[in-house]
Amino acid sequence: PEAPFPQAIEAMQAVWSALPAWRDAQGLRANKTVVAGDSAGGNLMAVLCQQLVAAHRPLPDLAVLIYPA
């Protein structure tokens, strides 16, 4: 891995938290959010979704997890 645990998870949390403001700044009017990951990325997406549930935060509308490992 490029960065030791838990940096990848923390980076994903930061991106997820910044997404609504970025979407507004870009003038996007998307009402659905999809996350996807393959292998380790799929595992990171699953962890992100579990953390969002535990924190009672909004979830992605769809999560595509391909061989999460």
PDB file of N, CA and C in Angstrom:
ATOM      1  N   PRO A   1       0.812  -1.199   0.000  1.00  0.00           N
ATOM      2  CA  PRO A   1       0.000   0.000   0.000  1.00  0.00           C
ATOM      3  C   PRO A   1       0.858   1.266   0.000  1.00  0.00           C
ATOM      4  N   GLU A   2       0.315   2.307  -0.590  1.00  0.00           N
ATOM      5  CA  GLU A   2       1.041   3.571  -0.635  1.00  0.00           C
ATOM      6  C   GLU A   2       1.124   4.235   0.731  1.00  0.00           C
ATOM      7  N   ALA A   3       0.125   4.054   1.538  1.00  0.00           N
ATOM      8  CA  ALA A   3       0.088   4.695   2.854  1.00  0.00           C
ATOM      9  C   ALA A   3      -0.330   3.674   3.897  1.00  0.00           C
ATOM     10  N   PRO A   4       0.211   3.764   5.096  1.00  0.00           N
ATOM     11  CA  PRO A   4      -0.154   2.801   6.136  1.00  0.00           C
ATOM     12  C   PRO A   4      -1.586   3.019   6.636  1.00  0.00           C
ATOM     13  N   PHE A   5      -2.143   1.937   7.158  1.00  0.00           N
ATOM     14  CA  PHE A   5      -3.474   1.983   7.767  1.00  0.00           C
ATOM     15  C   PHE A   5      -3.451   3.019   8.883  1.00  0.00           C
ATOM     16  N   PRO A   6      -4.463   3.798   9.054  1.00  0.00           N
ATOM     17  CA  PRO A   6      -5.758   3.899   8.399  1.00  0.00           C
ATOM     18  C   PRO A   6      -5.862   5.062   7.404  1.00  0.00           C
ATOM     19  N   GLN A   7      -4.773   5.457   6.788  1.00  0.00           N
ATOM     20  CA  GLN A   7      -4.799   6.644   5.930  1.00  0.00           C
ATOM     21  C   GLN A   7      -5.771   6.528   4.753  1.00  0.00           C
ATOM     22  N   ALA A   8      -5.885   5.367   4.153  1.00  0.00           N
ATOM     23  CA  ALA A   8      -6.796   5.220   3.013  1.00  0.00           C
ATOM     24  C   ALA A   8      -8.248   5.424   3.448  1.00  0.00           C
ATOM     25  N   ILE A   9      -8.596   4.885   4.602  1.00  0.00           N
ATOM     26  CA  ILE A   9      -9.963   5.044   5.107  1.00  0.00           C
ATOM     27  C   ILE A   9     -10.222   6.500   5.470  1.00  0.00           C
ATOM     28  N   GLU A  10      -9.265   7.135   6.108  1.00  0.00           N
ATOM     29  CA  GLU A  10      -9.427   8.546   6.465  1.00  0.00           C
ATOM     30  C   GLU A  10      -9.559   9.412   5.217  1.00  0.00           C
ATOM     31  N   ALA A  11      -8.816   9.098   4.169  1.00  0.00           N
ATOM     32  CA  ALA A  11      -8.908   9.855   2.921  1.00  0.00           C
ATOM     33  C   ALA A  11     -10.292   9.687   2.302  1.00  0.00           C
ATOM     34  N   MET A  12     -10.827   8.471   2.325  1.00  0.00           N
ATOM     35  CA  MET A  12     -12.167   8.246   1.776  1.00  0.00           C
ATOM     36  C   MET A  12     -13.223   8.979   2.578  1.00  0.00           C
ATOM     37  N   GLN A  13     -13.084   9.009   3.899  1.00  0.00           N
ATOM     38  CA  GLN A  13     -14.030   9.746   4.728  1.00  0.00           C
ATOM     39  C   GLN A  13     -13.990  11.233   4.384  1.00  0.00           C
ATOM     40  N   ALA A  14     -12.797  11.763   4.164  1.00  0.00           N
ATOM     41  CA  ALA A  14     -12.655  13.177   3.823  1.00  0.00           C
ATOM     42  C   ALA A  14     -13.300  13.480   2.475  1.00  0.00           C
ATOM     43  N   VAL A  15     -13.089  12.611   1.500  1.00  0.00           N
ATOM     44  CA  VAL A  15     -13.694  12.816   0.184  1.00  0.00           C
ATOM     45  C   VAL A  15     -15.210  12.740   0.291  1.00  0.00           C
ATOM     46  N   TRP A  16     -15.727  11.766   1.003  1.00  0.00           N
ATOM     47  CA  TRP A  16     -17.172  11.624   1.154  1.00  0.00           C
ATOM     48  C   TRP A  16     -17.766  12.870   1.820  1.00  0.00           C
ATOM     49  N   SER A  17     -17.086  13.385   2.838  1.00  0.00           N
ATOM     50  CA  SER A  17     -17.581  14.572   3.536  1.00  0.00           C
ATOM     51  C   SER A  17     -17.552  15.812   2.649  1.00  0.00           C
ATOM     52  N   ALA A  18     -16.566  15.900   1.758  1.00  0.00           N
ATOM     53  CA  ALA A  18     -16.416  17.063   0.888  1.00  0.00           C
ATOM     54  C   ALA A  18     -17.297  16.981  -0.363  1.00  0.00           C
ATOM     55  N   LEU A  19     -17.842  15.829  -0.653  1.00  0.00           N
ATOM     56  CA  LEU A  19     -18.584  15.627  -1.898  1.00  0.00           C
ATOM     57  C   LEU A  19     -19.771  16.572  -2.080  1.00  0.00           C
ATOM     58  N   PRO A  20     -20.632  16.789  -1.095  1.00  0.00           N
ATOM     59  CA  PRO A  20     -21.766  17.693  -1.324  1.00  0.00           C
ATOM     60  C   PRO A  20     -21.332  19.117  -1.703  1.00  0.00           C
ATOM     61  N   ALA A  21     -20.343  19.659  -1.025  1.00  0.00           N
ATOM     62  CA  ALA A  21     -19.875  21.015  -1.342  1.00  0.00           C
ATOM     63  C   ALA A  21     -19.251  21.056  -2.733  1.00  0.00           C
ATOM     64  N   TRP A  22     -18.482  20.022  -3.090  1.00  0.00           N
ATOM     65  CA  TRP A  22     -17.860  19.980  -4.417  1.00  0.00           C
ATOM     66  C   TRP A  22     -18.933  19.903  -5.495  1.00  0.00           C
ATOM     67  N   ARG A  23     -19.930  19.053  -5.262  1.00  0.00           N
ATOM     68  CA  ARG A  23     -21.020  18.895  -6.234  1.00  0.00           C
ATOM     69  C   ARG A  23     -21.737  20.232  -6.442  1.00  0.00           C
ATOM     70  N   ASP A  24     -22.001  20.965  -5.349  1.00  0.00           N
ATOM     71  CA  ASP A  24     -22.652  22.272  -5.455  1.00  0.00           C
ATOM     72  C   ASP A  24     -21.766  23.274  -6.189  1.00  0.00           C
ATOM     73  N   ALA A  25     -20.472  23.273  -5.884  1.00  0.00           N
ATOM     74  CA  ALA A  25     -19.544  24.205  -6.529  1.00  0.00           C
ATOM     75  C   ALA A  25     -19.439  23.962  -8.030  1.00  0.00           C
ATOM     76  N   GLN A  26     -19.628  22.717  -8.449  1.00  0.00           N
ATOM     77  CA  GLN A  26     -19.567  22.372  -9.862  1.00  0.00           C
ATOM     78  C   GLN A  26     -20.896  22.613 -10.574  1.00  0.00           C
ATOM     79  N   GLY A  27     -21.917  22.965  -9.817  1.00  0.00           N
ATOM     80  CA  GLY A  27     -23.228  23.187 -10.406  1.00  0.00           C
ATOM     81  C   GLY A  27     -23.957  21.905 -10.759  1.00  0.00           C
ATOM     82  N   LEU A  28     -23.528  20.797 -10.171  1.00  0.00           N
ATOM     83  CA  LEU A  28     -24.177  19.510 -10.448  1.00  0.00           C
ATOM     84  C   LEU A  28     -25.443  19.373  -9.614  1.00  0.00           C
ATOM     85  N   ARG A  29     -26.440  18.808 -10.189  1.00  0.00           N
ATOM     86  CA  ARG A  29     -27.692  18.624  -9.486  1.00  0.00           C
ATOM     87  C   ARG A  29     -28.024  17.135  -9.360  1.00  0.00           C
ATOM     88  N   ALA A  30     -27.013  16.373  -9.096  1.00  0.00           N
ATOM     89  CA  ALA A  30     -27.200  14.925  -8.967  1.00  0.00           C
ATOM     90  C   ALA A  30     -27.958  14.624  -7.683  1.00  0.00           C
ATOM     91  N   ASN A  31     -28.911  13.741  -7.778  1.00  0.00           N
ATOM     92  CA  ASN A  31     -29.642  13.347  -6.580  1.00  0.00           C
ATOM     93  C   ASN A  31     -29.354  11.897  -6.195  1.00  0.00           C
ATOM     94  N   LYS A  32     -28.422  11.289  -6.875  1.00  0.00           N
ATOM     95  CA  LYS A  32     -28.008   9.920  -6.560  1.00  0.00           C
ATOM     96  C   LYS A  32     -26.482   9.876  -6.504  1.00  0.00           C
ATOM     97  N   THR A  33     -25.966   9.088  -5.567  1.00  0.00           N
ATOM     98  CA  THR A  33     -24.524   8.940  -5.436  1.00  0.00           C
ATOM     99  C   THR A  33     -24.185   7.457  -5.469  1.00  0.00           C
ATOM    100  N   VAL A  34     -23.230   7.097  -6.308  1.00  0.00           N
ATOM    101  CA  VAL A  34     -22.791   5.717  -6.452  1.00  0.00           C
ATOM    102  C   VAL A  34     -21.308   5.643  -6.099  1.00  0.00           C
ATOM    103  N   VAL A  35     -20.933   4.650  -5.308  1.00  0.00           N
ATOM    104  CA  VAL A  35     -19.526   4.391  -5.026  1.00  0.00           C
ATOM    105  C   VAL A  35     -19.184   3.019  -5.592  1.00  0.00           C
ATOM    106  N   ALA A  36     -17.927   2.840  -5.969  1.00  0.00           N
ATOM    107  CA  ALA A  36     -17.502   1.556  -6.527  1.00  0.00           C
ATOM    108  C   ALA A  36     -16.058   1.295  -6.148  1.00  0.00           C
ATOM    109  N   GLY A  37     -15.719   0.031  -6.063  1.00  0.00           N
ATOM    110  CA  GLY A  37     -14.350  -0.342  -5.787  1.00  0.00           C
ATOM    111  C   GLY A  37     -14.098  -1.778  -6.188  1.00  0.00           C
ATOM    112  N   ASP A  38     -12.867  -2.043  -6.572  1.00  0.00           N
ATOM    113  CA  ASP A  38     -12.444  -3.367  -7.012  1.00  0.00           C
ATOM    114  C   ASP A  38     -11.353  -3.858  -6.073  1.00  0.00           C
ATOM    115  N   SER A  39     -11.477  -5.064  -5.580  1.00  0.00           N
ATOM    116  CA  SER A  39     -10.497  -5.695  -4.710  1.00  0.00           C
ATOM    117  C   SER A  39     -10.342  -4.882  -3.426  1.00  0.00           C
ATOM    118  N   ALA A  40      -9.158  -4.348  -3.152  1.00  0.00           N
ATOM    119  CA  ALA A  40      -8.955  -3.570  -1.923  1.00  0.00           C
ATOM    120  C   ALA A  40      -9.854  -2.336  -1.920  1.00  0.00           C
ATOM    121  N   GLY A  41     -10.104  -1.757  -3.096  1.00  0.00           N
ATOM    122  CA  GLY A  41     -11.008  -0.615  -3.185  1.00  0.00           C
ATOM    123  C   GLY A  41     -12.428  -0.984  -2.811  1.00  0.00           C
ATOM    124  N   GLY A  42     -12.844  -2.198  -3.169  1.00  0.00           N
ATOM    125  CA  GLY A  42     -14.157  -2.681  -2.769  1.00  0.00           C
ATOM    126  C   GLY A  42     -14.256  -2.837  -1.263  1.00  0.00           C
ATOM    127  N   ASN A  43     -13.184  -3.307  -0.662  1.00  0.00           N
ATOM    128  CA  ASN A  43     -13.147  -3.435   0.792  1.00  0.00           C
ATOM    129  C   ASN A  43     -13.221  -2.054   1.443  1.00  0.00           C
ATOM    130  N   LEU A  44     -12.497  -1.087   0.902  1.00  0.00           N
ATOM    131  CA  LEU A  44     -12.536   0.265   1.451  1.00  0.00           C
ATOM    132  C   LEU A  44     -13.935   0.869   1.341  1.00  0.00           C
ATOM    133  N   MET A  45     -14.617   0.619   0.228  1.00  0.00           N
ATOM    134  CA  MET A  45     -15.983   1.124   0.077  1.00  0.00           C
ATOM    135  C   MET A  45     -16.917   0.472   1.094  1.00  0.00           C
ATOM    136  N   ALA A  46     -16.737  -0.820   1.343  1.00  0.00           N
ATOM    137  CA  ALA A  46     -17.567  -1.509   2.335  1.00  0.00           C
ATOM    138  C   ALA A  46     -17.318  -0.921   3.724  1.00  0.00           C
ATOM    139  N   VAL A  47     -16.064  -0.659   4.059  1.00  0.00           N
ATOM    140  CA  VAL A  47     -15.729  -0.058   5.353  1.00  0.00           C
ATOM    141  C   VAL A  47     -16.363   1.328   5.458  1.00  0.00           C
ATOM    142  N   LEU A  48     -16.255   2.130   4.399  1.00  0.00           N
ATOM    143  CA  LEU A  48     -16.849   3.461   4.408  1.00  0.00           C
ATOM    144  C   LEU A  48     -18.347   3.375   4.684  1.00  0.00           C
ATOM    145  N   CYS A  49     -19.042   2.481   3.993  1.00  0.00           N
ATOM    146  CA  CYS A  49     -20.491   2.351   4.180  1.00  0.00           C
ATOM    147  C   CYS A  49     -20.832   1.913   5.605  1.00  0.00           C
ATOM    148  N   GLN A  50     -20.054   1.000   6.159  1.00  0.00           N
ATOM    149  CA  GLN A  50     -20.294   0.567   7.539  1.00  0.00           C
ATOM    150  C   GLN A  50     -20.090   1.723   8.512  1.00  0.00           C
ATOM    151  N   GLN A  51     -19.068   2.533   8.267  1.00  0.00           N
ATOM    152  CA  GLN A  51     -18.819   3.670   9.148  1.00  0.00           C
ATOM    153  C   GLN A  51     -19.921   4.718   9.025  1.00  0.00           C
ATOM    154  N   LEU A  52     -20.440   4.915   7.829  1.00  0.00           N
ATOM    155  CA  LEU A  52     -21.534   5.864   7.645  1.00  0.00           C
ATOM    156  C   LEU A  52     -22.783   5.400   8.388  1.00  0.00           C
ATOM    157  N   VAL A  53     -23.071   4.106   8.336  1.00  0.00           N
ATOM    158  CA  VAL A  53     -24.218   3.559   9.060  1.00  0.00           C
ATOM    159  C   VAL A  53     -24.036   3.798  10.557  1.00  0.00           C
ATOM    160  N   ALA A  54     -22.862   3.464  11.072  1.00  0.00           N
ATOM    161  CA  ALA A  54     -22.601   3.609  12.508  1.00  0.00           C
ATOM    162  C   ALA A  54     -22.705   5.065  12.962  1.00  0.00           C
ATOM    163  N   ALA A  55     -22.363   5.996  12.080  1.00  0.00           N
ATOM    164  CA  ALA A  55     -22.406   7.421  12.425  1.00  0.00           C
ATOM    165  C   ALA A  55     -23.752   8.062  12.075  1.00  0.00           C
ATOM    166  N   HIS A  56     -24.704   7.264  11.583  1.00  0.00           N
ATOM    167  CA  HIS A  56     -26.026   7.770  11.181  1.00  0.00           C
ATOM    168  C   HIS A  56     -25.908   8.890  10.151  1.00  0.00           C
ATOM    169  N   ARG A  57     -24.999   8.695   9.192  1.00  0.00           N
ATOM    170  CA  ARG A  57     -24.795   9.668   8.114  1.00  0.00           C
ATOM    171  C   ARG A  57     -25.396   9.131   6.816  1.00  0.00           C
ATOM    172  N   PRO A  58     -25.674  10.009   5.866  1.00  0.00           N
ATOM    173  CA  PRO A  58     -26.248   9.558   4.595  1.00  0.00           C
ATOM    174  C   PRO A  58     -25.346   8.548   3.884  1.00  0.00           C
ATOM    175  N   LEU A  59     -25.987   7.559   3.297  1.00  0.00           N
ATOM    176  CA  LEU A  59     -25.281   6.494   2.579  1.00  0.00           C
ATOM    177  C   LEU A  59     -25.311   6.739   1.077  1.00  0.00           C
ATOM    178  N   PRO A  60     -24.398   6.118   0.344  1.00  0.00           N
ATOM    179  CA  PRO A  60     -24.517   6.137  -1.116  1.00  0.00           C
ATOM    180  C   PRO A  60     -25.819   5.443  -1.521  1.00  0.00           C
ATOM    181  N   ASP A  61     -26.345   5.844  -2.660  1.00  0.00           N
ATOM    182  CA  ASP A  61     -27.554   5.201  -3.156  1.00  0.00           C
ATOM    183  C   ASP A  61     -27.261   3.813  -3.721  1.00  0.00           C
ATOM    184  N   LEU A  62     -26.020   3.596  -4.132  1.00  0.00           N
ATOM    185  CA  LEU A  62     -25.614   2.311  -4.680  1.00  0.00           C
ATOM    186  C   LEU A  62     -24.128   2.123  -4.411  1.00  0.00           C
ATOM    187  N   ALA A  63     -23.755   0.923  -4.004  1.00  0.00           N
ATOM    188  CA  ALA A  63     -22.349   0.574  -3.806  1.00  0.00           C
ATOM    189  C   ALA A  63     -22.056  -0.649  -4.669  1.00  0.00           C
ATOM    190  N   VAL A  64     -21.101  -0.520  -5.579  1.00  0.00           N
ATOM    191  CA  VAL A  64     -20.689  -1.616  -6.445  1.00  0.00           C
ATOM    192  C   VAL A  64     -19.351  -2.121  -5.915  1.00  0.00           C
ATOM    193  N   LEU A  65     -19.354  -3.305  -5.351  1.00  0.00           N
ATOM    194  CA  LEU A  65     -18.157  -3.875  -4.743  1.00  0.00           C
ATOM    195  C   LEU A  65     -17.756  -5.110  -5.537  1.00  0.00           C
ATOM    196  N   ILE A  66     -16.640  -5.018  -6.244  1.00  0.00           N
ATOM    197  CA  ILE A  66     -16.178  -6.108  -7.098  1.00  0.00           C
ATOM    198  C   ILE A  66     -15.044  -6.833  -6.390  1.00  0.00           C
ATOM    199  N   TYR A  67     -15.275  -8.057  -6.011  1.00  0.00           N
ATOM    200  CA  TYR A  67     -14.289  -8.858  -5.296  1.00  0.00           C
ATOM    201  C   TYR A  67     -13.654  -8.108  -4.140  1.00  0.00           C
ATOM    202  N   PRO A  68     -14.454  -7.601  -3.178  1.00  0.00           N
ATOM    203  CA  PRO A  68     -13.844  -6.894  -2.047  1.00  0.00           C
ATOM    204  C   PRO A  68     -12.936  -7.831  -1.272  1.00  0.00           C
ATOM    205  N   ALA A  69     -11.726  -7.412  -1.039  1.00  0.00           N
ATOM    206  CA  ALA A  69     -10.763  -8.263  -0.333  1.00  0.00           C
ATOM    207  C   ALA A  69     -10.126  -7.508   0.813  1.00  0.00           C
TER     208      ALA A  69
END
